[in-house]
XYZ file of C-alpha atoms in Angstrom:
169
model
C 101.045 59.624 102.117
C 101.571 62.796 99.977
C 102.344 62.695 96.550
C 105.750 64.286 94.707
C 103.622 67.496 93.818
C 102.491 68.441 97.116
C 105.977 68.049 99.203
C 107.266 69.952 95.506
C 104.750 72.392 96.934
C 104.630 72.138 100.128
C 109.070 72.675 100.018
C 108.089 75.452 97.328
C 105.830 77.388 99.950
C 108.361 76.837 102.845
C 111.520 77.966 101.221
C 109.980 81.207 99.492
C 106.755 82.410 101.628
C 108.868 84.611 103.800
C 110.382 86.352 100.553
C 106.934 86.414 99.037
C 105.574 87.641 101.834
C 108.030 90.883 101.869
C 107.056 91.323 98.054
C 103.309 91.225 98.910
C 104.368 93.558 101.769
C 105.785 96.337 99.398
C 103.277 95.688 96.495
C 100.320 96.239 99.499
C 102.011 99.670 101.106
C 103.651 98.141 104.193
C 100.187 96.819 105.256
C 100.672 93.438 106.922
C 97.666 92.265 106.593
C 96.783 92.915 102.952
C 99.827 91.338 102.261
C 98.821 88.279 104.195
C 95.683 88.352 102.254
C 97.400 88.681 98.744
C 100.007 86.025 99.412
C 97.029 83.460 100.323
C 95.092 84.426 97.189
C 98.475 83.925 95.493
C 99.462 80.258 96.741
C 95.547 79.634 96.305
C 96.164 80.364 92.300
C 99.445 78.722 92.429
C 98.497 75.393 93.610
C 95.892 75.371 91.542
C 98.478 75.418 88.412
C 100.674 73.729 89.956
C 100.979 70.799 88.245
C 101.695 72.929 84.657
C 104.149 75.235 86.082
C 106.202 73.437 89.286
C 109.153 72.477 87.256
C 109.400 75.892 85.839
C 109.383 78.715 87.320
C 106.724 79.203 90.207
C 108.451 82.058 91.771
C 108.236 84.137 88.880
C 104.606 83.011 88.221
C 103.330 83.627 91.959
C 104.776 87.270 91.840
C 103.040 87.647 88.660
C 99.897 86.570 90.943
C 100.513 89.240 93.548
C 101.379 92.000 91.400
C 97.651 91.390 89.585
C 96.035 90.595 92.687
C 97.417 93.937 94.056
C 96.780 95.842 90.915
C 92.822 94.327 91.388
C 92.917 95.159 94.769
C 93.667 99.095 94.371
C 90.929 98.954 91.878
C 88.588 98.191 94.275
C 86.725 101.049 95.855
C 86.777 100.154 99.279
C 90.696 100.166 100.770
C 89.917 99.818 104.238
C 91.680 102.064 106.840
C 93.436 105.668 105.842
C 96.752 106.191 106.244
C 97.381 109.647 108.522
C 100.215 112.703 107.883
C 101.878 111.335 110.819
C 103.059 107.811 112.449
C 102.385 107.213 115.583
C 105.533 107.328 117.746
C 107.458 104.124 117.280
C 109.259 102.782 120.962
C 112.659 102.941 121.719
C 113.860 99.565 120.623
C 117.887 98.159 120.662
C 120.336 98.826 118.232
C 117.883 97.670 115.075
C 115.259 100.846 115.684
C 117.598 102.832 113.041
C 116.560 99.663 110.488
C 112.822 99.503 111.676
C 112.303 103.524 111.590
C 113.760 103.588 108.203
C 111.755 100.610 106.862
C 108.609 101.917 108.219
C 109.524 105.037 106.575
C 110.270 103.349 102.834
C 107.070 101.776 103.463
C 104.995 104.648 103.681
C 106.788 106.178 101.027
C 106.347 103.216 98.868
C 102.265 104.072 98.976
C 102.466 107.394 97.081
C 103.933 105.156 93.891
C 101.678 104.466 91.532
C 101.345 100.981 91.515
C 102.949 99.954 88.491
C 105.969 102.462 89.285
C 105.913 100.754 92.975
C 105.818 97.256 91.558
C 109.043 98.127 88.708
C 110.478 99.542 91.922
C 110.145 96.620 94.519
C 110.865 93.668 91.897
C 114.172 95.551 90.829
C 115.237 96.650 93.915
C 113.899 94.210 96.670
C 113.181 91.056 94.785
C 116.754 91.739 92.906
C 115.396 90.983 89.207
C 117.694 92.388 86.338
C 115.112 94.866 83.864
C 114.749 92.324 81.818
C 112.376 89.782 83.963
C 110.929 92.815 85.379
C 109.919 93.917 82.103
C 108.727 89.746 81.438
C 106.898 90.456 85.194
C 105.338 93.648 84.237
C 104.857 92.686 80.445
C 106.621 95.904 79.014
C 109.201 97.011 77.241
C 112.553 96.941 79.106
C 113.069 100.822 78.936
C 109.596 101.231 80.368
C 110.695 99.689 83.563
C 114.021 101.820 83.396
C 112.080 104.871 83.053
C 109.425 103.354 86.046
C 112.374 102.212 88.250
C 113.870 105.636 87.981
C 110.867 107.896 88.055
C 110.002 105.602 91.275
C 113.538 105.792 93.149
C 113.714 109.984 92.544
C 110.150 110.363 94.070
C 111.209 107.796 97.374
C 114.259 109.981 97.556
C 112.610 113.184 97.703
C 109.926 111.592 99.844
C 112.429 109.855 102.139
C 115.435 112.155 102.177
C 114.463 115.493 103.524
C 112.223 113.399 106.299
C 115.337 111.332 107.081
C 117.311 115.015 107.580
C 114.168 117.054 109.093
C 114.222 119.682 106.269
C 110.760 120.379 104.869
C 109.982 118.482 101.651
Protein backbone atom coordinates (compact mmCIF):
# COMPACT_ATOMS: atom_id res chain seq x y z
CA UNK A 1 0.00 0.00 0.00
CA UNK A 2 1.31 3.53 -0.87
CA UNK A 3 2.14 5.93 1.56
CA UNK A 4 0.44 9.73 2.01
CA UNK A 5 3.49 11.20 -0.04
CA UNK A 6 3.24 9.22 -3.05
CA UNK A 7 -0.78 9.45 -3.73
CA UNK A 8 0.24 13.51 -2.54
CA UNK A 9 2.40 12.91 -5.59
CA UNK A 10 1.03 10.76 -7.53
CA UNK A 11 -2.60 13.37 -7.33
CA UNK A 12 0.15 16.23 -7.72
CA UNK A 13 1.43 14.72 -11.16
CA UNK A 14 -2.17 13.88 -12.37
CA UNK A 15 -3.87 17.14 -11.75
CA UNK A 16 -0.95 19.43 -13.19
CA UNK A 17 1.19 17.28 -15.88
CA UNK A 18 -1.02 18.38 -18.69
CA UNK A 19 -0.44 22.18 -17.66
CA UNK A 20 3.21 21.42 -17.11
CA UNK A 21 3.46 19.81 -20.03
CA UNK A 22 2.17 23.03 -22.16
CA UNK A 23 4.81 25.12 -20.08
CA UNK A 24 7.62 22.68 -21.02
CA UNK A 25 6.05 22.92 -24.51
CA UNK A 26 6.60 26.79 -24.83
CA UNK A 27 9.87 26.89 -22.73
CA UNK A 28 11.22 23.94 -25.47
CA UNK A 29 9.94 25.94 -28.88
CA UNK A 30 6.77 23.94 -29.59
CA UNK A 31 8.94 20.75 -29.72
CA UNK A 32 6.91 17.89 -28.26
CA UNK A 33 9.34 15.86 -27.53
CA UNK A 34 11.88 18.03 -25.71
CA UNK A 35 9.16 18.98 -23.73
CA UNK A 36 8.38 15.41 -22.86
CA UNK A 37 11.95 15.07 -22.00
CA UNK A 38 12.11 18.26 -19.72
CA UNK A 39 8.89 17.50 -17.89
CA UNK A 40 10.39 13.88 -16.94
CA UNK A 41 13.69 15.41 -15.81
CA UNK A 42 11.40 17.81 -13.92
CA UNK A 43 9.06 15.27 -11.91
CA UNK A 44 12.45 13.20 -11.63
CA UNK A 45 13.88 16.39 -9.44
CA UNK A 46 10.58 16.92 -7.92
CA UNK A 47 10.02 13.67 -6.35
CA UNK A 48 13.16 13.61 -5.28
CA UNK A 49 12.34 16.82 -2.94
CA UNK A 50 9.33 15.93 -2.45
CA UNK A 51 9.07 15.30 0.89
CA UNK A 52 10.59 19.16 1.77
CA UNK A 53 8.45 20.95 -0.59
CA UNK A 54 4.81 18.91 -1.13
CA UNK A 55 2.92 21.02 1.27
CA UNK A 56 4.22 24.12 -0.29
CA UNK A 57 4.30 24.96 -3.37
CA UNK A 58 5.44 22.19 -5.95
CA UNK A 59 4.00 23.88 -8.90
CA UNK A 60 6.00 26.81 -8.55
CA UNK A 61 9.12 24.70 -7.71
CA UNK A 62 8.72 22.19 -10.79
CA UNK A 63 8.47 25.24 -13.24
CA UNK A 64 11.46 26.53 -11.62
CA UNK A 65 12.88 22.92 -12.70
CA UNK A 66 11.88 23.30 -16.33
CA UNK A 67 12.80 26.75 -16.85
CA UNK A 68 16.65 25.61 -15.64
CA UNK A 69 16.46 22.43 -17.29
CA UNK A 70 15.53 24.37 -20.51
CA UNK A 71 17.96 27.13 -19.92
CA UNK A 72 20.76 23.94 -19.58
CA UNK A 73 19.39 22.45 -22.42
CA UNK A 74 19.94 25.51 -24.98
CA UNK A 75 23.36 25.57 -23.55
CA UNK A 76 24.11 22.48 -24.85
CA UNK A 77 25.75 22.37 -28.23
CA UNK A 78 23.96 19.76 -29.83
CA UNK A 79 19.94 20.82 -30.36
CA UNK A 80 18.99 18.11 -32.49
CA UNK A 81 16.90 18.81 -35.66
CA UNK A 82 16.76 22.52 -37.46
CA UNK A 83 13.87 24.26 -37.73
CA UNK A 84 13.21 25.33 -41.72
CA UNK A 85 11.85 29.03 -43.22
CA UNK A 86 8.77 27.23 -43.96
CA UNK A 87 6.13 24.65 -42.28
CA UNK A 88 5.16 22.04 -43.99
CA UNK A 89 1.53 22.37 -45.14
CA UNK A 90 -0.74 21.62 -42.23
CA UNK A 91 -4.26 19.46 -43.46
CA UNK A 92 -7.48 20.79 -43.67
CA UNK A 93 -8.89 19.96 -40.31
CA UNK A 94 -12.73 21.07 -38.82
CA UNK A 95 -13.59 24.17 -37.41
CA UNK A 96 -10.38 24.15 -34.76
CA UNK A 97 -7.58 24.44 -37.82
CA UNK A 98 -7.91 28.44 -37.27
CA UNK A 99 -6.71 27.50 -33.36
CA UNK A 100 -4.06 24.82 -34.47
CA UNK A 101 -2.54 27.11 -37.45
CA UNK A 102 -2.28 29.93 -35.08
CA UNK A 103 -0.73 27.89 -32.23
CA UNK A 104 1.71 26.31 -34.46
CA UNK A 105 2.45 29.70 -35.58
CA UNK A 106 3.03 31.29 -31.77
CA UNK A 107 5.10 28.34 -31.40
CA UNK A 108 7.52 28.96 -33.91
CA UNK A 109 7.55 32.41 -33.08
CA UNK A 110 8.12 31.66 -29.51
CA UNK A 111 11.80 30.09 -30.70
CA UNK A 112 13.32 33.40 -31.88
CA UNK A 113 12.90 34.67 -27.94
CA UNK A 114 15.70 34.55 -26.13
CA UNK A 115 15.09 32.23 -23.58
CA UNK A 116 14.79 34.23 -20.63
CA UNK A 117 12.49 36.81 -22.66
CA UNK A 118 10.47 33.48 -23.84
CA UNK A 119 10.27 32.12 -20.32
CA UNK A 120 8.99 36.00 -18.70
CA UNK A 121 6.70 35.64 -21.70
CA UNK A 122 5.08 32.09 -21.30
CA UNK A 123 4.86 32.21 -17.29
CA UNK A 124 2.98 35.67 -17.59
CA UNK A 125 0.98 35.01 -20.32
CA UNK A 126 0.28 31.16 -20.49
CA UNK A 127 0.92 29.99 -16.99
CA UNK A 128 -1.14 33.33 -15.83
CA UNK A 129 1.47 34.43 -12.99
CA UNK A 130 1.12 38.18 -11.86
CA UNK A 131 5.07 39.93 -12.36
CA UNK A 132 5.64 39.41 -9.17
CA UNK A 133 6.07 35.35 -8.99
CA UNK A 134 7.47 35.66 -12.34
CA UNK A 135 10.07 37.82 -11.11
CA UNK A 136 10.31 35.04 -7.72
CA UNK A 137 10.41 32.30 -10.95
CA UNK A 138 12.99 34.08 -12.86
CA UNK A 139 14.83 35.54 -9.70
CA UNK A 140 14.78 39.28 -10.93
CA UNK A 141 13.63 42.33 -10.27
CA UNK A 142 9.91 42.83 -11.06
CA UNK A 143 10.54 45.59 -13.76
CA UNK A 144 13.00 43.25 -15.42
CA UNK A 145 10.25 40.91 -16.26
CA UNK A 146 8.01 43.99 -17.33
CA UNK A 147 10.62 45.12 -19.60
CA UNK A 148 11.18 41.04 -20.77
CA UNK A 149 7.38 40.47 -21.03
CA UNK A 150 7.10 43.50 -23.21
CA UNK A 151 10.23 43.36 -25.29
CA UNK A 152 8.96 39.56 -25.82
CA UNK A 153 5.14 40.30 -26.78
CA UNK A 154 6.34 43.36 -29.47
CA UNK A 155 8.82 40.89 -31.18
CA UNK A 156 5.79 37.83 -31.34
CA UNK A 157 3.65 40.59 -32.72
CA UNK A 158 5.83 41.67 -35.38
CA UNK A 159 6.78 38.05 -35.93
CA UNK A 160 3.16 36.83 -35.87
CA UNK A 161 1.16 39.73 -37.24
CA UNK A 162 2.26 40.50 -40.72
CA UNK A 163 2.41 36.40 -41.27
CA UNK A 164 -1.14 36.20 -39.89
CA UNK A 165 -2.11 39.16 -42.71
CA UNK A 166 0.45 37.95 -45.60
CA UNK A 167 2.33 41.32 -45.67
CA UNK A 168 6.10 40.87 -45.67
CA UNK A 169 7.70 41.26 -42.23
Amino acid sequence: MRNAPERAFDDFVTARRSALLGYAGSLAGGDRHAAEDLLQEALVKLWLAWPRIGDGAPEAYARRILMRSAARAAKRSWQGERPTERLPELAATADAAGLVEDRVRLEAALVHLPLRQRTAVVLRHYCDLSEGQVADNLNCAQGTVSSLVSRGVATLRSLIVPAATGVPA
